[in-house]
Each structure stands twice: as C-alpha cells, then as structure tokens.
N, CA, C and O of each residue as an XYZ file, in Angstrom:
876
protein
N       9.412    -20.083     28.015
C       9.278    -20.675     29.308
C      10.567    -20.768     29.943
O      10.945    -20.266     31.001
N      11.392    -21.753     28.828
C      12.472    -22.182     29.525
C      13.785    -20.855     29.706
O      14.716    -20.950     30.506
N      13.612    -19.930     28.968
C      14.522    -18.975     29.159
C      14.079    -18.142     30.436
O      14.998    -17.657     31.094
N      12.851    -17.933     30.839
C      12.258    -17.237     31.768
C      12.861    -17.987     33.081
O      13.435    -17.372     33.980
N      12.636    -19.541     33.075
C      12.847    -20.182     34.074
C      14.373    -19.874     34.581
O      14.726    -19.540     35.712
N      15.219    -20.097     33.349
C      16.721    -19.974     33.720
C      17.047    -18.556     34.234
O      17.890    -18.452     35.125
N      16.497    -17.554     33.784
C      16.938    -16.254     34.296
C      16.335    -16.161     35.786
O      17.167    -15.910     36.658
N      15.214    -16.303     36.129
C      14.558    -16.085     37.281
C      15.155    -16.988     38.535
O      14.970    -16.642     39.701
N      15.881    -18.162     38.179
C      16.378    -19.010     38.925
C      17.989    -18.757     39.311
O      18.609    -19.452     40.116
N      18.527    -17.645     38.588
C      19.885    -17.120     39.153
C      19.658    -15.930     40.063
O      18.910    -15.031     39.679
N      20.270    -15.863     41.272
C      20.123    -15.016     42.313
C      20.845    -13.560     41.577
O      20.336    -12.463     41.806
N      21.846    -13.670     40.850
C      22.480    -12.571     40.287
C      21.917    -12.109     38.964
O      22.521    -11.251     38.321
N      21.030    -12.524     38.619
C      20.197    -12.198     37.075
C      19.344    -11.084     37.341
O      18.554    -10.970     38.278
N      19.619    -10.160     36.292
C      18.275     -8.962     36.585
C      17.139     -9.652     36.088
O      17.096    -10.578     35.279
N      16.029     -8.941     36.818
C      14.654     -9.460     36.731
C      14.504     -9.150     34.907
O      15.115     -8.330     34.221
N      13.559    -10.055     34.548
C      13.157    -10.168     33.300
C      12.035     -9.263     33.079
O      11.113     -9.150     33.886
N      12.135     -8.460     31.712
C      11.162     -7.519     31.582
C       9.776     -8.130     31.278
O       9.702     -9.141     30.580
N       8.848     -7.627     31.709
C       7.353     -8.340     31.361
C       7.234     -8.065     29.917
O       7.665     -7.074     29.328
N       6.456     -9.284     29.316
C       6.020     -9.459     27.969
C       4.873     -8.098     27.786
O       3.949     -7.884     28.571
N       5.144     -7.391     26.743
C       4.299     -6.420     26.565
C       3.115     -6.846     25.611
O       2.077     -6.185     25.575
N       3.270     -7.754     24.989
C       2.382     -8.350     23.905
C       1.925     -7.513     22.698
O       0.963     -7.745     21.966
N       2.860     -6.425     22.627
C       2.665     -5.260     21.446
C       2.901     -6.131     20.090
O       3.735     -7.032     19.998
N       2.029     -5.710     19.060
C       2.384     -6.007     17.763
C       3.607     -5.246     17.393
O       3.786     -4.033     17.504
N       4.564     -6.312     16.855
C       5.777     -5.479     16.310
C       5.622     -4.426     15.317
O       4.797     -4.413     14.404
N       6.707     -3.333     15.652
C       6.770     -2.066     15.114
C       6.610     -2.083     13.756
O       5.830     -1.356     13.142
N       7.488     -3.071     13.182
C       7.610     -2.952     11.685
C       6.110     -3.459     11.093
O       5.862     -3.144      9.929
N       5.347     -4.042     11.660
C       4.074     -4.398     10.933
C       3.247     -2.823     11.108
O       2.611     -2.362     10.161
N       3.336     -2.234     12.181
C       2.721     -1.102     12.167
C       3.102      0.016     11.114
O       2.266      0.823     10.707
N       4.331      0.009     10.729
C       5.033      0.713      9.868
C       4.493      0.238      8.425
O       4.324      0.977      7.455
N       4.280     -1.014      8.479
C       3.792     -1.466      7.121
C       2.559     -1.268      6.843
O       2.351     -0.952      5.671
N       1.584     -1.354      7.583
C       0.171     -1.082      7.638
C       0.191      0.677      7.062
O      -0.485      1.072      6.112
N       0.920      1.361      7.709
C       0.757      2.729      7.373
C       1.386      3.043      6.137
O       1.022      4.114      5.651
N       2.247      2.384      5.488
C       2.664      2.362      4.436
C       2.103      1.975      3.325
O       2.353      2.447      2.216
N       1.130      0.890      3.628
C       0.268      0.204      2.344
C      -1.090      0.962      2.334
O      -1.632      1.309      1.285
N      -1.617      1.203      3.599
C      -3.040      1.824      3.402
C      -3.493      2.963      2.622
O      -4.668      3.004      2.258
N      -2.559      4.027      2.287
C      -3.003      5.096      1.411
C      -3.145      4.472     -0.006
O      -3.964      4.954     -0.788
N      -2.434      3.503     -0.329
C      -2.497      3.055     -1.541
C      -3.439      1.801     -2.027
O      -3.320      1.207     -3.099
N      -4.355      1.546     -1.051
C      -5.399      0.397     -1.110
C      -6.488      1.098     -1.302
O      -6.606      2.187     -0.740
N      -7.593      0.541     -2.225
C      -8.884      1.150     -2.331
C     -10.028     -0.119     -2.198
O      -9.773     -1.307     -2.393
N     -11.214      0.392     -1.854
C     -12.365     -0.336     -2.332
C     -12.794     -0.331     -3.743
O     -12.719      0.679     -4.443
N     -13.207     -1.372     -4.122
C     -13.770     -1.589     -5.482
C     -15.319     -1.923     -5.594
O     -15.820     -2.913     -5.062
N     -15.878     -1.182     -6.190
C     -17.369     -1.467     -6.393
C     -17.572     -1.404     -7.914
O     -17.165     -0.493     -8.635
N     -18.269     -2.511     -8.315
C     -18.457     -3.128     -9.837
C     -19.857     -3.596    -10.005
O     -20.066     -4.790     -9.789
N     -20.843     -2.837    -10.356
C     -22.311     -3.460    -10.442
C     -22.679     -3.986     -8.953
O     -22.712     -3.321     -7.918
N     -22.913     -5.197     -9.113
C     -23.213     -5.759     -7.721
C     -22.235     -6.253     -7.025
O     -22.409     -6.721     -5.900
N     -20.960     -6.197     -7.688
C     -19.749     -6.894     -6.860
C     -18.876     -5.844     -6.171
O     -18.859     -4.645     -6.448
N     -18.189     -6.434     -5.282
C     -17.369     -5.514     -4.338
C     -16.153     -6.248     -4.037
O     -16.096     -7.478     -4.022
N     -15.033     -5.344     -3.759
C     -13.888     -6.156     -3.238
C     -12.873     -4.900     -2.935
O     -13.292     -3.818     -2.524
N     -11.442     -5.182     -3.195
C     -10.411     -4.259     -2.930
C      -9.339     -4.317     -4.173
O      -9.387     -5.095     -5.126
N      -8.309     -3.243     -3.909
C      -7.698     -3.293     -5.092
C      -6.585     -2.303     -4.360
O      -6.779     -1.732     -3.286
N      -5.323     -2.212     -5.200
C      -4.332     -1.542     -4.648
C      -3.735     -0.721     -6.084
O      -3.996     -1.112     -7.222
N      -2.933      0.420     -5.786
C      -2.251      1.291     -6.765
C      -1.239      0.569     -7.273
O      -0.536      0.154     -6.351
N      -0.796      0.186     -8.481
C       0.083     -0.557     -9.145
C       1.166      0.267     -9.753
O       2.298     -0.199     -9.886
N       0.864      1.453    -10.120
C       2.101      2.454    -10.460
C       1.426      3.886    -10.307
O       0.396      4.067     -9.657
N       2.191      4.977    -11.044
C       2.027      6.301    -10.677
C       1.024      6.729    -11.925
O       0.674      7.903    -12.045
N       0.604      5.748    -12.804
C      -0.265      6.165    -13.932
C      -1.824      5.979    -13.605
O      -2.679      6.320    -14.422
N      -2.082      5.527    -12.603
C      -3.504      5.396    -12.094
C      -3.879      3.995    -12.471
O      -5.071      3.797    -12.707
N      -3.049      3.005    -12.562
C      -3.363      1.819    -12.852
C      -3.651      0.939    -11.451
O      -2.822      1.084    -10.553
N      -4.651      0.138    -11.246
C      -5.150     -0.617     -9.982
C      -5.078     -1.911    -10.423
O      -5.341     -2.212    -11.588
N      -4.718     -2.758     -9.526
C      -4.751     -4.150     -9.645
C      -5.877     -4.648     -8.590
O      -6.102     -4.224     -7.457
N      -6.480     -5.629     -9.285
C      -7.731     -6.158     -8.333
C      -7.961     -7.757     -8.897
O      -7.171     -8.272     -9.688
N      -8.925     -8.319     -8.472
C      -9.307     -9.683     -8.916
C     -10.274     -9.596    -10.310
O     -11.122     -8.713    -10.433
N     -10.064    -10.489    -11.198
C     -11.138    -10.592    -11.938
C     -12.594    -10.631    -11.687
O     -13.502    -10.088    -12.318
N     -12.636    -11.429    -10.571
C     -14.109    -11.914    -10.186
C     -14.663    -10.700     -9.310
O     -15.848    -10.721     -8.978
N     -14.013     -9.869     -9.009
C     -14.615     -8.592     -8.250
C     -15.370     -7.821     -9.297
O     -16.438     -7.289     -8.993
N     -14.850     -7.722    -10.579
C     -15.554     -7.069    -11.691
C     -16.151     -7.857    -12.733
O     -16.591     -7.269    -13.721
N     -16.220     -9.008    -12.656
C     -16.727     -9.984    -13.567
C     -17.948     -9.716    -14.146
O     -18.187     -9.812    -15.350
N     -18.891     -9.306    -13.094
C     -20.471     -9.107    -13.000
C     -20.797     -7.649    -14.104
O     -21.927     -7.320    -14.466
N     -19.852     -7.126    -14.386
C     -19.828     -5.889    -15.107
C     -20.515     -4.639    -14.545
O     -20.836     -4.716    -13.359
N     -20.797     -3.494    -15.198
C     -21.407     -2.477    -14.643
C     -20.273     -1.497    -14.467
O     -19.084     -1.753    -14.662
N     -20.823     -0.250    -14.043
C     -19.862      1.046    -13.864
C     -19.063      0.282    -12.516
O     -19.483     -0.567    -11.730
N     -17.819      0.926    -12.611
C     -16.620      0.715    -11.514
C     -16.416      2.026    -10.742
O     -16.271      3.097    -11.332
N     -16.408      1.907     -9.364
C     -15.989      3.044     -8.689
C     -15.151      2.458     -7.660
O     -15.460      1.447     -7.030
N     -13.897      3.236     -7.481
C     -12.985      2.912     -6.531
C     -13.162      4.062     -5.294
O     -13.560      5.193     -5.573
N     -12.864      3.708     -4.045
C     -13.022      4.620     -3.135
C     -11.601      4.605     -2.254
O     -11.274      3.607     -1.612
N     -10.898      5.665     -2.289
C      -9.631      5.461     -1.471
C      -9.685      5.729     -0.079
O     -10.713      6.014      0.536
N      -8.414      5.618      0.453
C      -8.320      5.646      1.954
C      -8.848      6.862      2.495
O      -9.379      6.838      3.605
N      -8.745      8.157      1.690
C      -9.068      9.450      2.305
C     -10.692      9.493      1.945
O     -11.274     10.527      2.272
N     -11.243      8.748      1.484
C     -12.707      8.784      1.373
C     -13.427      9.061     -0.120
O     -14.620      8.965     -0.409
N     -12.187      9.472     -1.044
C     -12.504      9.884     -2.376
C     -13.083      8.772     -3.215
O     -12.592      7.649     -3.327
N     -14.253      9.242     -3.826
C     -15.014      8.159     -4.755
C     -14.488      8.465     -6.183
O     -14.790      9.571     -6.631
N     -13.709      7.601     -6.993
C     -13.232      8.078     -8.227
C     -13.703      6.940     -9.389
O     -13.490      5.729     -9.322
N     -14.333      7.593    -10.364
C     -14.620      6.564    -11.560
C     -13.318      5.838    -12.151
O     -12.239      6.393    -12.360
N     -13.619      4.513    -12.377
C     -12.428      3.957    -13.044
C     -13.037      3.022    -14.192
O     -14.168      2.538    -14.159
N     -12.053      2.843    -15.259
C     -12.351      2.217    -16.326
C     -11.466      0.787    -16.314
O     -10.405      0.688    -15.697
N     -11.958     -0.109    -16.951
C     -11.573     -1.593    -17.197
C     -10.319     -1.532    -18.156
O     -10.546     -1.176    -19.313
N      -9.251     -1.786    -17.867
C      -8.076     -2.070    -18.591
C      -8.100     -3.338    -19.248
O      -8.017     -3.419    -20.474
N      -8.207     -4.324    -18.508
C      -8.165     -5.570    -19.192
C      -8.451     -6.763    -17.890
O      -8.541     -6.481    -16.695
N      -8.532     -7.796    -18.344
C      -8.766     -8.938    -17.246
C      -7.939    -10.300    -17.738
O      -7.731    -10.540    -18.927
N      -7.616    -10.930    -16.930
C      -7.279    -12.441    -17.171
C      -7.950    -13.274    -15.982
O      -7.590    -13.208    -14.806
N      -8.920    -14.017    -16.450
C      -9.781    -14.972    -15.752
C      -8.948    -16.050    -15.165
O      -9.061    -16.312    -13.968
N      -8.111    -16.700    -15.934
C      -7.266    -17.932    -15.529
C      -6.406    -17.538    -14.289
O      -6.224    -18.326    -13.361
N      -5.922    -16.367    -14.319
C      -5.248    -15.957    -12.933
C      -5.792    -15.079    -12.154
O      -5.172    -14.498    -11.263
N      -7.231    -14.871    -12.472
C      -8.024    -14.029    -11.568
C      -7.465    -12.553    -11.275
O      -7.580    -12.025    -10.169
N      -6.883    -11.973    -12.316
C      -6.281    -10.568    -12.087
C      -6.979     -9.466    -13.087
O      -7.036     -9.616    -14.307
N      -7.415     -8.519    -12.489
C      -7.702     -7.667    -13.602
C      -7.242     -6.079    -13.260
O      -7.074     -5.747    -12.086
N      -7.070     -5.226    -14.243
C      -6.611     -4.065    -14.107
C      -7.556     -2.909    -14.487
O      -8.146     -2.856    -15.566
N      -7.655     -1.948    -13.465
C      -8.441     -0.702    -13.673
C      -7.437      0.383    -13.875
O      -6.213      0.347    -13.744
N      -8.336      1.481    -14.268
C      -7.481      2.887    -14.471
C      -8.323      3.741    -13.849
O      -9.533      3.635    -14.046
N      -7.869      4.601    -13.103
C      -8.397      6.060    -12.822
C      -7.425      7.180    -13.377
O      -6.385      6.948    -13.994
N      -7.917      8.407    -13.068
C      -7.161      9.494    -13.761
C      -5.729      9.443    -12.945
O      -5.730      9.143    -11.751
N      -4.794      9.678    -13.481
C      -3.575     10.020    -12.629
C      -3.555     10.940    -11.809
O      -2.933     10.789    -10.757
N      -4.265     12.179    -12.102
C      -4.122     13.138    -11.013
C      -4.888     12.754     -9.626
O      -5.002     13.587     -8.727
N      -5.351     11.565     -9.530
C      -6.036     10.868     -8.330
C      -4.642     10.845     -7.297
O      -4.742     11.017     -6.082
N      -3.645     10.660     -7.834
C      -2.328     10.443     -7.025
C      -2.411      9.712     -6.069
O      -2.115     10.120     -4.946
N      -2.880      8.329     -6.320
C      -2.860      7.424     -5.509
C      -1.491      6.623     -5.263
O      -1.141      5.968     -6.245
N      -0.610      6.543     -4.093
C       0.493      6.158     -4.154
C       0.654      4.640     -4.494
O      -0.082      3.766     -4.034
N       1.668      4.428     -5.325
C       1.662      3.028     -5.684
C       2.446      2.158     -4.773
O       3.536      2.585     -4.392
N       2.039      0.999     -4.375
C       2.474     -0.043     -3.425
C       3.933     -0.315     -3.840
O       4.034     -0.356     -5.066
N       5.090     -0.512     -3.187
C       6.173     -1.383     -3.635
C       5.815     -2.872     -3.808
O       5.051     -3.465     -3.045
N       6.414     -3.418     -4.848
C       6.242     -4.955     -4.945
C       7.749     -5.650     -4.385
O       8.854     -5.185     -4.662
N       7.518     -6.773     -3.603
C       8.386     -7.521     -3.217
C       9.168     -8.266     -4.059
O       8.690     -8.498     -5.170
N      10.202     -8.676     -3.814
C      11.147     -9.587     -4.554
C      10.510    -11.081     -4.262
O      10.880    -11.700     -3.264
N       9.733    -11.525     -4.990
C       9.749    -12.915     -4.821
C      10.470    -13.996     -4.352
O      10.029    -14.868     -3.604
N      11.611    -13.920     -4.816
C      12.618    -14.760     -4.164
C      13.068    -14.610     -2.816
O      13.917    -15.289     -2.239
N      12.365    -13.582     -2.351
C      12.824    -13.302     -0.632
C      11.467    -13.942      0.075
O      11.591    -14.245      1.262
N      10.408    -14.132     -0.445
C       9.359    -14.667      0.469
C       9.643    -16.012      1.044
O      10.176    -16.904      0.384
N       9.217    -16.162      2.497
C       9.563    -17.202      3.128
C       8.549    -17.865      4.091
O       7.874    -17.055      4.727
N       8.334    -19.019      4.299
C       7.092    -19.674      5.141
C       7.725    -19.184      6.344
O       8.922    -19.132      6.628
N       6.529    -18.773      7.109
C       6.730    -18.310      8.633
C       6.873    -16.815      8.672
O       6.757    -16.256      9.762
N       7.103    -16.147      7.638
C       7.537    -14.565      7.766
C       6.055    -14.059      8.080
O       5.027    -14.691      7.838
N       6.136    -12.923      8.606
C       4.691    -12.128      9.058
C       4.183    -11.368      8.104
O       4.932    -10.587      7.518
N       2.943    -11.442      7.797
C       2.343    -10.583      6.749
C       0.979    -10.013      7.041
O       0.361    -10.566      7.951
N       0.405     -9.000      6.424
C      -0.657     -8.256      6.507
C      -1.590     -8.725      5.400
O      -1.036     -9.214      4.416
N      -2.864     -8.657      5.403
C      -3.782     -8.636      4.505
C      -4.544     -7.433      4.436
O      -5.239     -7.221      5.430
N      -4.588     -6.648      3.581
C      -5.404     -5.167      3.549
C      -6.315     -5.054      2.642
O      -6.115     -5.321      1.457
N      -7.451     -4.628      3.137
C      -8.591     -4.396      2.276
C      -9.834     -3.984      2.810
O      -9.860     -3.235      3.787
N     -11.200     -4.529      2.098
C     -12.405     -4.206      2.661
C     -13.203     -5.354      2.942
O     -14.231     -5.595      2.309
N     -12.700     -6.190      4.017
C     -13.815     -7.179      4.196
C     -15.148     -6.749      4.647
O     -15.312     -5.819      5.436
N     -16.196     -7.516      4.076
C     -17.583     -7.117      4.281
C     -17.892     -5.293      4.251
O     -18.756     -4.679      4.877
N     -16.990     -4.826      3.423
C     -17.210     -3.380      3.283
C     -16.622     -2.521      4.063
O     -16.719     -1.312      3.853
N     -15.890     -3.054      5.129
C     -14.871     -2.506      6.162
C     -13.895     -1.810      5.690
O     -12.818     -2.320      5.999
N     -13.790     -0.832      5.052
C     -12.584     -0.398      4.381
C     -11.370     -0.199      5.537
O     -11.510     -0.048      6.751
N     -10.258     -0.246      4.823
C      -9.081      0.085      5.547
C      -8.738     -1.066      6.545
O      -7.857     -0.935      7.395
N      -9.390     -2.062      6.415
C      -9.291     -3.101      7.567
C      -7.756     -3.997      7.133
O      -7.529     -4.452      6.013
N      -6.986     -4.076      8.127
C      -5.604     -4.793      8.221
C      -5.757     -5.928      9.354
O      -6.086     -5.761     10.528
N      -5.437     -7.108      8.701
C      -5.295     -8.449      9.622
C      -4.011     -9.131      9.451
O      -3.505     -9.162      8.330
N      -3.408     -9.708     10.500
C      -1.973    -10.268     10.273
C      -2.282    -11.743     10.779
O      -3.098    -12.252     11.547
N      -0.986    -12.287      9.786
C      -0.740    -13.496     10.059
C       0.602    -13.915      9.514
O       1.467    -13.040      9.546
N       0.948    -15.124      9.005
C       2.181    -15.630      8.432
C       1.816    -16.255      7.109
O       0.700    -16.649      6.770
N       2.935    -16.282      6.421
C       2.884    -17.068      5.113
C       2.912    -18.564      5.540
O       3.937    -18.951      6.101
N       1.945    -19.405      5.345
C       1.809    -20.703      5.705
C       2.432    -21.673      4.925
O       2.972    -22.691      5.358
N       2.326    -21.265      3.547
C       3.039    -22.064      2.371
C       3.303    -21.189      1.235
O       2.715    -20.108      1.231
N       4.115    -21.479      0.237
C       4.425    -21.005     -1.112
C       4.104    -22.251     -2.061
O       4.080    -23.438     -1.736
N       3.860    -21.672     -3.338
C       3.612    -22.607     -4.319
C       2.566    -23.622     -4.145
O       2.570    -24.736     -4.670
N       1.705    -23.159     -3.395
C       0.345    -23.926     -3.236
C      -0.615    -24.349     -4.422
O      -1.405    -23.550     -4.926
N      -0.516    -25.380     -4.741
C      -1.387    -25.639     -6.096
C      -2.880    -25.440     -5.590
O      -3.277    -26.109     -4.636
N      -3.653    -24.587     -6.179
C      -5.116    -24.377     -6.085
C      -5.637    -23.832     -7.434
O      -4.892    -23.459     -8.339
N      -7.205    -23.818     -7.490
C      -7.802    -23.502     -8.528
C      -8.095    -21.784     -8.236
O      -8.714    -21.277     -7.300
N      -7.490    -21.196     -9.262
C      -8.027    -19.646     -8.965
C      -8.633    -19.083    -10.329
O      -7.926    -18.721    -11.270
N      -9.817    -19.057    -10.324
C     -10.515    -18.552    -11.511
C     -11.005    -19.670    -12.463
O     -12.167    -20.067    -12.544
N     -10.111    -20.044    -13.057
C     -10.506    -21.018    -14.222
C     -10.494    -22.609    -13.505
O     -10.616    -22.867    -12.307
N     -10.332    -23.436    -14.488
C     -10.162    -24.897    -13.832
C      -8.835    -25.313    -13.769
O      -8.622    -26.347    -13.136
N      -7.862    -24.715    -14.303
C      -6.366    -25.082    -14.201
C      -5.764    -24.645    -12.850
O      -6.005    -23.580    -12.282
N      -4.980    -25.583    -12.440
C      -4.352    -25.264    -10.978
C      -3.145    -24.505    -11.114
O      -2.178    -24.819    -11.809
N      -3.282    -23.377    -10.327
C      -2.034    -22.441    -10.409
C      -1.447    -22.129     -8.939
O      -2.189    -22.106     -7.957
N      -0.188    -21.913     -8.870
C       0.436    -21.853     -7.315
C       0.157    -20.713     -6.830
O       0.037    -19.700     -7.520
N       0.029    -20.758     -5.642
C      -0.479    -19.439     -4.768
C       0.293    -19.540     -3.495
O       0.917    -20.546     -3.157
N       0.206    -18.378     -2.779
C       0.903    -18.130     -1.459
C      -0.470    -18.282     -0.466
O      -1.506    -17.624     -0.557
N      -0.181    -19.265      0.428
C      -1.285    -19.376      1.457
C      -0.816    -18.867      2.712
O       0.304    -19.007      3.204
N      -1.864    -18.225      3.192
C      -1.512    -17.506      4.524
C      -2.792    -17.656      5.472
O      -3.958    -17.783      5.098
N      -2.304    -17.612      6.803
C      -3.451    -17.615      8.018
C      -3.949    -16.180      8.270
O      -4.804    -15.983      9.133
N      -3.494    -15.289      7.623
C      -4.183    -13.969      7.705
C      -5.596    -13.837      7.569
O      -6.033    -14.138      6.458
N      -6.413    -13.461      8.423
C      -7.792    -13.586      8.126
C      -8.211    -12.789      6.765
O      -7.856    -11.634      6.530
N      -8.941    -13.507      5.993
C      -9.447    -12.982      4.650
C     -10.883    -13.383      4.269
O     -11.279    -14.532      4.072
N     -11.603    -12.236      4.198
C     -13.079    -12.697      4.088
C     -13.408    -12.084      2.865
O     -12.581    -11.500      2.165
N     -14.922    -12.239      2.526
C     -15.381    -11.652      1.431
C     -15.222    -10.019      1.350
O     -15.642     -9.277      2.238
N     -14.662     -9.634      0.350
C     -14.434     -8.143      0.230
C     -12.876     -7.802      0.240
O     -12.443     -6.749     -0.229
N     -12.072     -8.784      0.817
C     -10.711     -8.783      0.718
C     -10.287     -8.970     -0.754
O      -9.298     -8.342     -1.131
N     -10.865     -9.683     -1.528
C     -10.731     -9.954     -2.655
C     -10.030     -8.861     -3.543
O     -10.633     -7.814     -3.776
N      -8.755     -9.087     -4.048
C      -8.090     -8.196     -4.796
C      -7.353     -7.077     -4.149
O      -6.993     -6.121     -4.836
N      -7.077     -7.135     -2.736
C      -6.438     -6.427     -1.894
C      -4.928     -7.157     -1.667
O      -4.726     -8.336     -1.960
N      -4.042     -6.379     -1.173
C      -2.659     -6.795     -1.130
C      -2.353     -7.591     -0.061
O      -2.826     -7.223      1.014
N      -1.615     -8.695     -0.069
C      -0.951     -9.514      1.057
C       0.574     -8.686      1.123
O       1.315     -8.667      0.140
N       0.868     -8.125      2.202
C       2.023     -7.336      2.191
C       3.032     -8.024      3.301
O       2.613     -8.661      4.267
N       4.206     -7.835      3.059
C       5.323     -8.348      4.257
C       5.616     -7.192      5.079
O       5.030     -6.138      4.835
N       6.534     -7.272      6.113
C       6.739     -6.437      7.090
C       7.407     -5.193      6.896
O       7.658     -4.315      7.722
N       7.689     -5.261      5.507
C       8.544     -4.075      4.919
C       7.308     -3.199      3.978
O       7.585     -2.227      3.276
N       6.263     -3.628      4.097
C       4.995     -2.816      3.388
C       5.310     -3.406      1.904
O       4.870     -2.637      1.049
N       5.770     -4.233      1.511
C       5.965     -4.673      0.051
C       4.746     -5.808     -0.391
O       4.426     -6.714      0.380
N       4.303     -5.681     -1.337
C       3.132     -6.727     -1.863
C       4.074     -8.025     -2.345
O       5.040     -8.097     -3.105
N       3.335     -9.032     -1.542
C       3.871    -10.248     -1.841
C       2.841    -11.134     -2.591
O       3.226    -12.190     -3.092
N       1.481    -10.723     -2.690
C       0.520    -11.288     -3.610
C      -0.856    -10.451     -3.588
O      -1.061     -9.454     -2.895
N      -1.636    -10.972     -4.363
C      -2.838    -10.486     -4.456
C      -3.970    -11.512     -3.846
O      -4.192    -12.614     -4.347
N      -4.627    -11.014     -2.738
C      -5.437    -11.914     -2.045
C      -6.831    -12.229     -3.075
O      -7.515    -11.408     -3.685
N      -6.954    -13.630     -3.019
C      -7.909    -13.753     -4.145
C      -9.006    -15.003     -3.587
O     -10.118    -14.988     -4.116
N      -8.772    -15.920     -2.695
C      -9.511    -17.017     -2.291
C      -9.410    -17.438     -0.952
O      -8.364    -17.090     -0.404
N     -10.280    -18.154     -0.203
C     -10.177    -18.706      1.193
C     -10.853    -19.947      0.944
O     -11.676    -20.154      0.053
N     -10.409    -20.805      1.862
C     -11.094    -22.183      2.015
C     -12.002    -21.945      3.231
O     -11.682    -21.310      4.236
N     -13.153    -22.530      3.004
C     -14.196    -22.620      4.173
C     -14.789    -23.812      4.376
O     -14.883    -24.688      3.516
N     -15.260    -23.893      5.668
C     -16.164    -24.936      6.064
C     -17.568    -24.406      5.954
O     -17.807    -23.271      5.541
N     -18.598    -25.364      6.382
C     -19.844    -25.116      6.170
C     -20.197    -23.980      7.224
O     -19.853    -24.037      8.404
N     -20.848    -23.050      6.717
C     -21.308    -21.987      7.192
C     -20.444    -20.487      6.784
O     -20.676    -19.391      7.294
N     -19.466    -20.766      5.793
C     -18.495    -19.836      5.343
C     -17.745    -19.024      6.478
O     -17.829    -19.201      7.694
N     -16.945    -18.033      5.747
C     -16.119    -17.307      6.879
C     -14.631    -17.991      6.912
O     -14.333    -19.174      6.743
N     -13.790    -16.860      7.185
C     -12.380    -17.371      7.257
C     -12.142    -18.362      8.339
O     -12.698    -18.269      9.434
N     -11.209    -19.432      7.987
C     -10.888    -20.352      8.807
C      -9.381    -20.338      8.832
O      -8.799    -21.354      9.212
N      -8.808    -19.446      8.518
C      -7.116    -19.159      8.490
C      -6.575    -20.176      7.362
O      -5.552    -20.847      7.505
N      -7.370    -20.197      6.266
C      -6.796    -20.685      5.150
C      -6.926    -19.728      3.849
O      -7.859    -19.844      3.054
N      -6.030    -18.898      3.732
C      -6.376    -17.895      2.478
C      -5.329    -18.096      1.611
O      -4.283    -18.670      1.912
N      -5.689    -17.472      0.179
C      -4.484    -17.648     -1.017
C      -4.356    -16.449     -1.699
O      -5.292    -15.682     -1.925
N      -3.434    -16.316     -1.960
C      -3.061    -14.891     -2.949
C      -2.364    -15.430     -3.893
O      -1.599    -16.384     -3.746
N      -2.694    -14.588     -5.360
C      -1.875    -14.670     -6.567
C      -0.332    -14.430     -6.270
O      -0.168    -13.319     -5.766
N       0.677    -15.041     -6.412
C       2.185    -14.600     -6.170
C       2.480    -13.230     -7.125
O       2.176    -13.128     -8.314
N       3.070    -12.327     -6.394
C       3.291    -11.051     -7.123
C       4.134    -11.259     -8.460
O       3.924    -10.556     -9.448
N       4.919    -12.076     -8.441
C       5.549    -12.342     -9.649
C       4.767    -12.450    -10.807
O       5.006    -11.715    -11.766
N       3.696    -13.426    -10.844
C       2.871    -13.747    -11.708
C       1.766    -12.498    -11.853
O       1.289    -12.152    -12.934
N       1.494    -11.975    -10.748
C       0.288    -10.669    -10.764
C       1.066     -9.530    -11.547
O       0.478     -8.934    -12.450
N       2.261     -9.244    -11.249
C       2.943     -8.216    -11.916
C       3.208     -8.434    -13.314
O       3.024     -7.531    -14.129
N       3.655     -9.649    -13.667
C       3.419    -10.091    -15.153
C       2.189     -9.960    -15.803
O       2.221     -9.480    -16.936
N       1.042    -10.306    -15.297
C      -0.241    -10.264    -15.996
C      -0.593     -9.046    -16.028
O      -1.275     -8.712    -16.997
N      -0.303     -8.168    -15.157
C      -0.693     -6.707    -15.092
C      -0.207     -5.996    -16.011
O      -0.838     -5.335    -16.835
N       1.152     -6.123    -15.884
C       1.891     -5.390    -17.099
C       1.565     -5.882    -18.627
O       1.651     -5.065    -19.544
N       1.246     -7.033    -18.837
C       0.751     -7.467    -20.211
C      -0.592     -6.729    -20.409
O      -0.811     -6.153    -21.475
N      -1.467     -6.733    -19.435
C      -2.880     -6.010    -19.784
C      -2.629     -4.734    -19.864
O      -3.391     -4.198    -20.669
N      -1.699     -3.827    -19.252
C      -1.823     -2.551    -19.284
C      -1.058     -2.511    -20.842
O      -1.514     -1.721    -21.668
N      -0.034     -3.274    -21.167
C       0.515     -3.066    -22.525
C      -0.271     -3.069    -23.684
O      -0.083     -2.294    -24.622
N      -1.260     -4.033    -23.636
C      -2.118     -4.425    -24.553
C      -3.346     -3.232    -24.664
O      -4.076     -3.024    -25.634
N      -3.332     -2.639    -23.569
C      -4.456     -1.404    -23.475
C      -5.785     -1.829    -23.260
O      -6.692     -1.002    -23.174
C-alpha cells in the first residue's frame, strides 16, 4: 500500500501494474515436477500417500498408513494400480518403505538440502487427502525443529507448515518451490470437529532419508 501510494502520488510516475493475484510460476513448476512421482497408498483399511524415493521402485510413506496390515496397493498419477511389498517400518519416526517393480518407472522426487530450509519459504503439500489423488495445497514453512510426538511416545523434531494437510495426506511429500522434498507429511493439529487448522507437521527430509536408506539396506 505504501509503495502504491508513493507511485500514484507522483505526476511523472508510470501507472502501477494491476496486481494479478496469480500463483507464483515457480510453484506451478514445482507441482508439475512432483506430481508424477506421488502415489496414493491403500493398505487394508488404511490409506494415505507416498512418493518415489529412488529409481529402484522404493516408495516412502508413513508407518501409520500401513500399520493395519493387509495387501498394499499404490496408485500412480496416471491411474495405474501397482501391487507393493513392505520393505520395512520405523514406527518411532513414522516412516515406512514400500517397493514396486522397478519397471513401474515412477520418477523419483529430488530431495532438498535440509540446511537450506527456511522459515517463511513457500511450500506445497502433495497427496491424496480424503482420497482425492493428486491434490496440491500451498503454504509456507511455519517453523523448523518443532518438537512433536510422531508415532511413538518420544518427541521428535518436525517441520511445521500451514499448508492444508488432511487425512490421506499422510506419507506424501512437502516440497519447496524447486520441487524438492523437504519433509514427509505425517500429522496435523486439530480442534474439536477435526480437519486442518493450518498447523501440520512433516518428518524432516534428513531424518526421513536416513531412516528410509537404513530400511532399504536391511532389506
């Protein structure tokens, strides 16, 4: 407002361009980059989201998405239904790794440098809230290293975001404006009645990557 007042108050100043209200182009590109590697996960009576971790068919999701047991199916952005096997779980960090055949060719999402994550930077939560696959919501990083309980009773640090996260987003990626994964969406704070109130949490990618790598190496 101050800038607009200054510009329009000068006789020799050019007219200010109208605000377009458009979503920044980098977020559009980030969403396009991430969506092909994000999947819906169905495990018994549970459901959530996940993303391709590497080019060998490994998919990262939340432990609580698959904890109920039963056959696991992942559904790609192109609608393909793929049978997945459970590689391993880490309940204390709420991380699980699945595997589909490498021939599925799910594009692995790039992982962010955790040292570059900053409070206030724009982010996108990608997943299947309420079964609506390929849903993207935008927000910012509200806090880093927020102590919360994820899975077990011990407190773990998490990335906090105000991007809308709802049931079904669990296990999906939280990405930055470059399309890089900065966290694994895992929990939300709610008031009576449930639903997103703009306080969501993601497992930081440094810890998620280490846990996933350990689970894969252990087979």
